[in-house]
Coordinates of C-alpha atoms in Angstrom, one line a residue:
M1016 CA -14.4 13.5 -21.6
D1017 CA -12.7 12.0 -25.0
K1018 CA -10.5 14.8 -24.8
E1019 CA -9.2 13.5 -21.4
L1020 CA -8.6 9.7 -22.6
L1021 CA -6.6 11.3 -25.6
E1022 CA -4.3 13.2 -23.0
A1023 CA -4.3 10.2 -20.8
A1024 CA -3.2 8.2 -24.2
K1025 CA -0.7 10.6 -24.9
L1026 CA 1.0 10.4 -21.5
E1027 CA 1.1 6.6 -21.6
V1028 CA 2.8 6.7 -24.8
V1029 CA 5.3 9.3 -23.5
E1030 CA 6.1 7.2 -20.5
E1031 CA 6.6 4.2 -22.6
R1032 CA 9.3 5.9 -24.7
L1033 CA 10.8 7.4 -21.7
D1034 CA 10.9 3.6 -19.7
E1035 CA 13.1 2.5 -22.8
S1036 CA 16.2 4.5 -21.6
A1037 CA 15.1 5.0 -17.7
T1038 CA 17.3 4.0 -15.0
V1039 CA 16.6 3.2 -11.3
D1040 CA 17.9 6.1 -8.9
R1041 CA 18.9 3.3 -6.0
R1042 CA 19.4 6.1 -3.3
L1043 CA 16.3 7.8 -4.1
V1044 CA 14.4 4.4 -3.8
L1045 CA 16.3 3.6 -0.5
I1046 CA 15.0 7.1 0.7
M1047 CA 11.6 6.5 -0.2
S1048 CA 11.7 3.1 1.3
V1049 CA 12.9 4.4 4.9
A1050 CA 10.3 7.2 4.7
C1051 CA 7.6 4.5 4.1
A1052 CA 8.9 2.6 7.3
I1053 CA 9.0 5.5 9.7
S1054 CA 5.9 6.9 8.7
V1055 CA 3.6 3.7 8.3
A1056 CA 4.8 2.6 11.6
N1057 CA 2.4 5.4 13.3
L1058 CA -0.6 3.2 12.6
Y1059 CA 0.6 0.0 14.2
Y1060 CA 2.7 1.1 17.3
I1061 CA -1.0 0.3 19.2
Q1062 CA -1.2 -3.4 18.7
P1063 CA 1.1 -4.7 21.4
L1064 CA -0.1 -1.8 23.6
L1065 CA -3.6 -2.9 23.6
A1066 CA -3.3 -5.0 26.6
N1067 CA -1.4 -2.2 28.7
M1068 CA -3.8 0.6 27.5
G1069 CA -6.8 -1.8 28.3
H1070 CA -5.4 -2.2 32.0
E1071 CA -4.9 1.4 32.5
F1072 CA -8.3 2.3 31.3
A1073 CA -9.9 -0.7 33.0
V1074 CA -11.5 -1.6 29.5
S1075 CA -12.3 -5.1 28.1
A1076 CA -10.4 -7.0 25.2
N1077 CA -13.7 -6.1 22.7
Q1078 CA -13.3 -2.4 24.0
M1079 CA -9.7 -2.5 23.0
G1080 CA -10.3 -3.8 19.6
I1081 CA -12.8 -1.1 18.6
I1082 CA -9.8 1.5 19.5
A1083 CA -7.5 -0.4 17.2
T1084 CA -10.4 -0.7 14.4
L1085 CA -10.7 2.9 14.5
S1086 CA -7.2 4.1 13.9
Q1087 CA -7.7 1.3 10.5
I1088 CA -11.1 3.2 9.9
G1089 CA -9.3 6.5 9.8
Y1090 CA -6.6 5.3 7.6
A1091 CA -9.2 4.3 5.3
C1092 CA -10.6 7.6 5.5
G1093 CA -7.2 9.2 4.6
L1094 CA -6.9 7.2 1.7
L1095 CA -10.3 8.1 0.2
F1096 CA -10.1 11.8 0.8
I1097 CA -6.3 12.8 0.8
I1098 CA -4.6 10.3 -1.7
P1099 CA -6.5 11.3 -4.7
L1100 CA -4.9 14.9 -4.1
G1101 CA -1.5 13.3 -5.4
D1102 CA -2.8 13.4 -8.8
K1103 CA -3.9 17.0 -8.9
Y1104 CA -1.4 18.6 -6.4
N1105 CA 2.6 18.4 -5.8
Q1106 CA 3.2 15.5 -3.8
R1107 CA 6.2 16.5 -2.0
T1108 CA 4.1 19.5 -0.7
L1109 CA 1.1 17.0 0.2
I1110 CA 3.8 14.6 2.1
V1111 CA 5.3 17.3 4.0
G1112 CA 2.0 18.9 5.1
T1113 CA 0.5 15.5 6.1
L1114 CA 3.6 14.7 8.1
I1115 CA 2.9 17.7 10.2
A1116 CA -0.7 16.7 10.5
V1117 CA 0.2 13.4 11.9
T1118 CA 2.5 14.8 14.4
L1119 CA -0.2 16.8 16.1
A1120 CA -2.5 13.6 16.1
L1121 CA 0.2 11.7 17.8
I1122 CA 0.7 14.5 20.4
G1123 CA -3.3 13.9 21.1
M1124 CA -2.6 10.4 21.5
A1125 CA 0.4 10.7 24.1
S1126 CA -1.6 13.2 26.1
A1127 CA -5.1 11.5 26.2
S1128 CA -6.9 11.2 29.3
S1129 CA -9.6 9.1 28.8
I1130 CA -10.5 6.1 26.5
V1131 CA -13.0 8.3 24.5
M1132 CA -10.1 10.5 23.7
V1133 CA -7.4 7.7 22.9
G1134 CA -10.5 6.5 20.3
I1135 CA -10.6 10.0 18.8
A1136 CA -6.7 10.5 18.7
S1137 CA -6.5 6.9 17.1
F1138 CA -8.9 7.9 14.4
L1139 CA -7.0 10.9 13.7
V1140 CA -3.6 9.0 13.5
G1141 CA -5.2 6.8 11.1
V1142 CA -6.4 9.4 8.9
T1143 CA -3.0 11.4 8.8
T1144 CA -0.8 8.4 8.5
V1145 CA -1.0 8.0 4.6
V1146 CA 2.4 9.5 3.5
P1147 CA 3.4 6.0 2.3
Q1148 CA 0.3 5.9 -0.1
L1149 CA 1.7 9.2 -1.4
I1150 CA 5.1 8.0 -1.7
I1151 CA 4.3 4.3 -3.3
P1152 CA 2.9 5.8 -6.3
Y1153 CA 5.3 8.4 -6.8
S1154 CA 8.0 5.8 -6.9
A1155 CA 6.0 4.2 -9.6
H1156 CA 6.0 7.3 -11.7
L1157 CA 9.7 7.4 -11.4
A1158 CA 10.3 3.8 -12.2
P1159 CA 10.8 2.3 -15.6
A1160 CA 8.3 0.0 -16.8
K1161 CA 10.7 -2.9 -16.8
A1162 CA 11.7 -2.6 -13.1
R1163 CA 8.4 -1.1 -11.6
G1164 CA 7.9 -4.2 -9.7
Q1165 CA 11.0 -4.3 -8.2
V1166 CA 11.0 -0.5 -7.4
V1167 CA 7.6 -0.8 -5.9
G1168 CA 8.4 -4.2 -4.2
T1169 CA 11.6 -2.5 -2.5
V1170 CA 9.7 0.6 -1.3
M1171 CA 7.1 -1.7 0.1
S1172 CA 9.8 -3.7 1.9
G1173 CA 10.4 -0.7 3.8
L1174 CA 6.7 -0.1 4.5
L1175 CA 6.1 -3.7 5.7
I1176 CA 9.4 -3.6 7.8
G1177 CA 8.2 -0.4 9.5
I1178 CA 4.8 -2.3 10.3
L1179 CA 6.8 -5.0 11.6
L1180 CA 9.4 -3.4 13.6
A1181 CA 6.5 -0.6 14.9
R1182 CA 5.4 -3.5 17.2
T1183 CA 8.6 -4.6 18.5
V1184 CA 9.8 -0.7 19.2
S1185 CA 6.4 0.1 20.7
G1186 CA 6.4 -3.0 22.8
I1187 CA 10.0 -2.6 24.2
V1188 CA 9.3 1.1 25.0
A1189 CA 5.8 0.6 26.6
T1190 CA 7.8 -2.0 29.2
Y1191 CA 10.4 0.3 30.1
L1192 CA 8.7 3.9 29.5
G1193 CA 5.1 3.1 29.4
W1194 CA 2.7 3.4 26.1
R1195 CA 2.7 7.1 26.3
A1196 CA 6.3 7.4 25.9
M1197 CA 5.9 5.8 22.3
Y1198 CA 3.8 8.3 21.2
W1199 CA 6.0 11.2 22.1
I1200 CA 8.9 9.7 20.7
A1201 CA 6.8 9.3 17.3
A1202 CA 5.9 12.8 17.0
A1203 CA 9.5 13.8 17.3
M1204 CA 10.4 11.4 14.7
M1205 CA 7.7 12.9 12.4
I1206 CA 9.0 16.3 12.8
L1207 CA 12.5 15.1 11.6
L1208 CA 10.8 12.9 8.9
A1209 CA 9.1 16.2 7.6
V1210 CA 12.2 18.2 7.4
A1211 CA 14.2 15.6 5.6
M1212 CA 11.5 14.8 3.1
R1213 CA 11.4 18.6 2.3
I1214 CA 15.4 18.6 1.5
L1215 CA 15.7 15.0 0.2
L1216 CA 12.7 14.1 -1.8
P1217 CA 12.9 15.3 -5.4
D1218 CA 10.1 18.0 -6.5
D1219 CA 7.3 16.4 -8.2
R1220 CA 7.1 17.5 -12.0
V1221 CA 4.7 14.8 -12.8
K1222 CA 1.8 16.3 -15.3
K1223 CA -1.1 16.7 -13.1
D1224 CA -4.8 16.5 -13.8
S1225 CA -7.0 19.4 -14.4
M1226 CA -10.0 18.0 -12.7
S1227 CA -11.5 19.3 -9.6
Y1228 CA -11.2 17.7 -6.1
P1229 CA -15.2 16.7 -6.4
Q1230 CA -14.4 15.2 -9.9
L1231 CA -11.4 13.6 -8.7
L1232 CA -13.7 11.6 -5.9
R1233 CA -16.2 11.0 -8.3
S1234 CA -13.9 9.4 -11.2
L1235 CA -12.8 6.5 -8.2
W1236 CA -16.1 4.8 -9.1
G1237 CA -15.1 4.9 -12.7
L1238 CA -12.1 3.1 -12.2
V1239 CA -13.7 0.7 -10.1
R1240 CA -16.5 0.0 -12.9
D1241 CA -13.9 0.0 -15.8
E1242 CA -11.0 -1.9 -14.4
P1243 CA -11.8 -5.7 -13.6
V1244 CA -8.2 -6.2 -12.5
L1245 CA -8.6 -3.6 -10.0
R1246 CA -11.6 -5.3 -8.7
E1247 CA -10.1 -8.6 -8.2
T1248 CA -7.0 -7.2 -6.6
M1249 CA -9.3 -5.2 -4.1
L1250 CA -10.8 -8.4 -2.9
F1251 CA -7.3 -10.3 -2.7
G1252 CA -5.8 -7.4 -1.0
A1253 CA -9.0 -6.7 1.7
L1254 CA -9.0 -10.5 2.4
A1255 CA -5.3 -10.9 3.2
F1256 CA -5.0 -7.8 5.2
A1257 CA -8.5 -8.8 7.1
A1258 CA -6.5 -12.1 8.0
F1259 CA -3.4 -10.5 8.8
S1260 CA -5.2 -8.1 11.3
V1261 CA -7.1 -11.1 12.7
F1262 CA -3.8 -12.4 13.7
W1263 CA -1.9 -9.4 14.9
V1264 CA -4.9 -7.7 16.9
S1265 CA -5.3 -10.9 18.9
L1266 CA -1.5 -11.7 19.5
S1267 CA -1.0 -9.8 22.7
F1268 CA -3.9 -11.4 24.3
F1269 CA -2.9 -15.0 23.2
L1270 CA 0.7 -14.6 24.6
E1271 CA -0.8 -13.3 27.7
T1272 CA -2.4 -17.0 28.4
P1273 CA -1.0 -20.3 29.3
P1274 CA 1.6 -21.7 28.3
Y1275 CA 3.2 -18.2 27.6
H1276 CA 2.4 -15.6 30.3
F1277 CA 4.3 -12.9 28.0
G1278 CA 4.1 -9.4 28.4
S1279 CA 3.8 -6.9 25.6
E1280 CA 7.6 -6.6 24.9
V1281 CA 7.3 -10.1 23.6
A1282 CA 4.3 -9.7 21.5
G1283 CA 6.1 -6.9 20.1
L1284 CA 9.3 -8.9 19.4
F1285 CA 7.4 -11.1 17.0
G1286 CA 7.4 -8.3 14.6
L1287 CA 11.1 -9.2 14.1
V1288 CA 10.2 -12.4 13.2
G1289 CA 8.3 -11.4 10.1
V1290 CA 11.1 -9.3 8.9
A1291 CA 12.1 -12.1 6.6
G1292 CA 8.7 -12.0 4.7
A1293 CA 9.5 -8.3 4.3
L1294 CA 13.0 -8.7 2.9
A1295 CA 11.6 -10.9 0.1
A1296 CA 9.6 -8.1 -1.6
S1297 CA 12.0 -7.2 -3.8
F1298 CA 12.3 -10.7 -5.1
V1299 CA 8.3 -10.9 -5.4
G1300 CA 8.5 -7.6 -7.3
K1301 CA 11.1 -9.3 -10.0
F1302 CA 8.9 -12.3 -10.2
A1303 CA 6.1 -9.7 -11.1
D1304 CA 7.9 -8.1 -13.5
R1305 CA 9.0 -11.2 -15.4
R1306 CA 6.1 -13.5 -14.9
D1307 CA 2.4 -13.5 -14.0
P1308 CA 1.6 -11.0 -11.3
R1309 CA -1.7 -12.7 -10.6
L1310 CA 0.2 -16.3 -10.2
A1311 CA 2.2 -14.4 -7.3
N1312 CA -1.3 -13.3 -5.8
G1313 CA -2.3 -17.1 -5.6
M1314 CA 0.9 -18.0 -4.2
G1315 CA 0.8 -15.4 -1.2
L1316 CA -2.7 -16.4 -0.4
V1317 CA -1.7 -20.2 -0.3
I1318 CA 1.2 -19.3 1.8
I1319 CA -1.0 -17.1 4.1
L1320 CA -3.6 -20.1 4.3
V1321 CA -0.9 -22.6 5.3
S1322 CA 0.7 -20.1 8.0
F1323 CA -2.7 -20.2 9.9
V1324 CA -3.3 -24.0 9.7
L1325 CA 0.2 -24.3 11.2
M1326 CA -0.4 -22.0 13.9
W1327 CA -3.6 -23.5 14.7
L1328 CA -1.9 -27.0 15.0
T1329 CA 1.4 -25.9 16.8
G1330 CA 0.6 -22.6 18.0
Q1331 CA 0.9 -23.8 21.7
W1332 CA 4.7 -24.1 21.2
L1333 CA 6.7 -21.3 20.4
F1334 CA 8.4 -22.7 17.4
G1335 CA 5.1 -23.1 15.4
L1336 CA 4.2 -20.0 16.4
V1337 CA 7.5 -18.1 15.0
V1338 CA 7.2 -20.2 11.5
G1339 CA 3.5 -19.2 11.3
T1340 CA 4.1 -15.8 11.8
I1341 CA 7.2 -16.1 9.1
L1342 CA 4.9 -17.3 6.5
L1343 CA 2.0 -14.9 7.3
D1344 CA 4.2 -11.9 6.4
L1345 CA 5.8 -13.8 3.6
G1346 CA 2.1 -14.5 1.9
T1347 CA 1.0 -10.9 2.9
Q1348 CA 3.6 -9.3 1.5
S1349 CA 3.8 -11.4 -1.6
N1350 CA 0.0 -10.8 -2.4
Q1351 CA 0.3 -6.9 -2.1
I1352 CA 3.4 -6.4 -4.2
S1353 CA 1.8 -8.4 -6.8
S1354 CA -1.6 -6.7 -6.6
Q1355 CA 0.2 -3.2 -6.6
A1356 CA 2.1 -4.5 -9.7
R1357 CA -1.1 -5.1 -11.4
V1358 CA -2.6 -1.8 -10.4
Y1359 CA -0.1 0.3 -11.2
S1360 CA 0.2 -1.0 -14.7
L1361 CA -3.4 0.1 -15.7
Q1362 CA -3.7 4.0 -16.1
P1363 CA -0.6 5.9 -15.7
A1364 CA -2.2 9.5 -15.0
A1365 CA -4.4 7.7 -12.1
R1366 CA -2.1 6.0 -10.3
N1367 CA -3.0 8.1 -7.0
R1368 CA -6.6 7.4 -7.6
L1369 CA -6.0 3.5 -8.2
N1370 CA -3.8 3.2 -5.3
T1371 CA -6.5 5.2 -3.3
V1372 CA -9.5 2.9 -4.5
Y1373 CA -7.1 -0.4 -4.0
M1374 CA -5.7 0.6 -0.4
F1375 CA -9.0 2.0 0.8
I1376 CA -10.7 -1.3 0.4
Y1377 CA -7.6 -3.0 1.7
F1378 CA -7.7 -1.3 4.9
V1379 CA -11.4 -1.6 5.3
G1380 CA -10.4 -5.2 5.1
G1381 CA -7.8 -4.6 8.0
S1382 CA -10.8 -2.9 10.1
I1383 CA -13.0 -5.8 9.5
G1384 CA -10.4 -8.1 10.5
S1385 CA -9.5 -6.2 13.6
I1386 CA -12.9 -6.9 14.8
L1387 CA -13.3 -10.2 13.6
G1388 CA -9.8 -11.2 15.5
T1389 CA -11.5 -9.8 19.0
V1390 CA -14.7 -11.6 18.2
G1391 CA -12.9 -14.7 17.3
W1392 CA -10.7 -14.5 20.4
S1393 CA -13.7 -13.6 22.9
M1394 CA -15.8 -16.8 21.5
A1395 CA -12.9 -19.5 21.2
R1396 CA -9.9 -18.0 22.0
W1397 CA -6.9 -19.1 19.7
N1398 CA -9.0 -21.8 17.9
G1399 CA -11.5 -19.0 17.1
V1400 CA -8.8 -16.6 15.7
C1401 CA -7.4 -19.4 13.1
A1402 CA -10.7 -20.2 12.3
V1403 CA -11.6 -16.7 11.4
A1404 CA -8.7 -16.1 9.4
C1405 CA -8.6 -19.6 7.4
L1406 CA -12.2 -18.7 6.3
L1407 CA -11.2 -15.2 5.0
I1408 CA -8.2 -16.9 3.1
L1409 CA -10.4 -20.0 1.6
F1410 CA -12.9 -17.2 0.3
A1411 CA -10.2 -15.2 -1.5
L1412 CA -8.7 -18.7 -3.1
A1413 CA -12.4 -19.5 -4.3
F1414 CA -12.4 -16.3 -6.2
Y1415 CA -9.2 -16.7 -7.5
V1416 CA -10.2 -20.0 -9.0
F1417 CA -13.5 -18.9 -10.2
N1418 CA -12.6 -16.0 -11.8
A1419 CA -9.3 -16.9 -13.6
R1420 CA -11.3 -17.5 -17.1
S1421 CA -12.9 -13.8 -16.7
M1422 CA -9.3 -12.4 -16.2
R1423 CA -7.6 -14.2 -19.4
Q1424 CA -10.6 -13.3 -21.1
H1425 CA -9.9 -9.7 -20.2
L1426 CA -6.2 -9.5 -20.7
M1427 CA -6.7 -11.3 -24.5
G1428 CA -9.4 -8.6 -25.0
S1429 CA -7.2 -5.6 -23.9
R1430 CA -4.1 -6.7 -26.3

């Protein structure tokens, strides 16, 4: 163990020296951003389609909420069992192989003949839609320390834009071609992306860990135990994404009711509204590089809370819902970028595993949020949705305040 710690310390020194003269390849950052956007969209096509799929298979909103939850649980499993391999094997090879796997899962989704088959395919799509979580820590490896937050923020912009536009695209495609067509189109795009990544992405020359796969998995708990910053960001990320999922899983049902009476295409178009928040990611990353990234965490959580209070009070009017959506995406992105900037600064040799732990809990939070969103909707419609989301964020903010002293002591002790 002492030898492993010594090797990790040597690697950190080498990275710090390289960072002094390193520059950012903007073209490569753009390529990784686009790849994140296209690949992560697979997980979110389903949300505006839930009502349409429910009508075809004659199932309730609660049952369709379970289908959406299965994709989130699958994604968490993919994070837990696939992403740690990035610390041991060539990440470009992993990315291309995973893209082939998600293509098969998308084909299964498009051809599903029953709600049970949809659930299985939804889970498998989630498991294999982890390419962005291989790309993001790789971008952190390639970036100099002084620009790491900005680079991660830019790549994350692609991720969030993909999440948001996925809803827009799937809503429109479902309106004119049916929901199955969306998954056939997605499968074709994954084939093209696999070819592009094999050609355009540079080979992974990062020094890899010698641990076996079981050792990699066992080391995840050690990271959680030893890194208080990781534990805090895990909580912030999980609760923020839970609130985010509460909103998006219930939006298509809300827009079907009076006074709106809108279809899936309008629910999807709300994804365009949130692009403003995604475009702010690089600015959030710069703030995290130059100031306290924990402060950016707190600001993001406050913005999310304000968004739900606004939508609770004015959600019956389209303007209030639009403004609330913009604030929700901005707050979620701010919290996510600052959290990942903090996480990637901890142990360079373990970035994929750090990302695994953080994002696993993040999407567990999203899965819980999907369930709570449908429960809140079933119990009290829009009031229930907003109340659940506000409670989640209030808990996160309470922890932010009460854990501030502990974080200050940890930072002082680590210097």
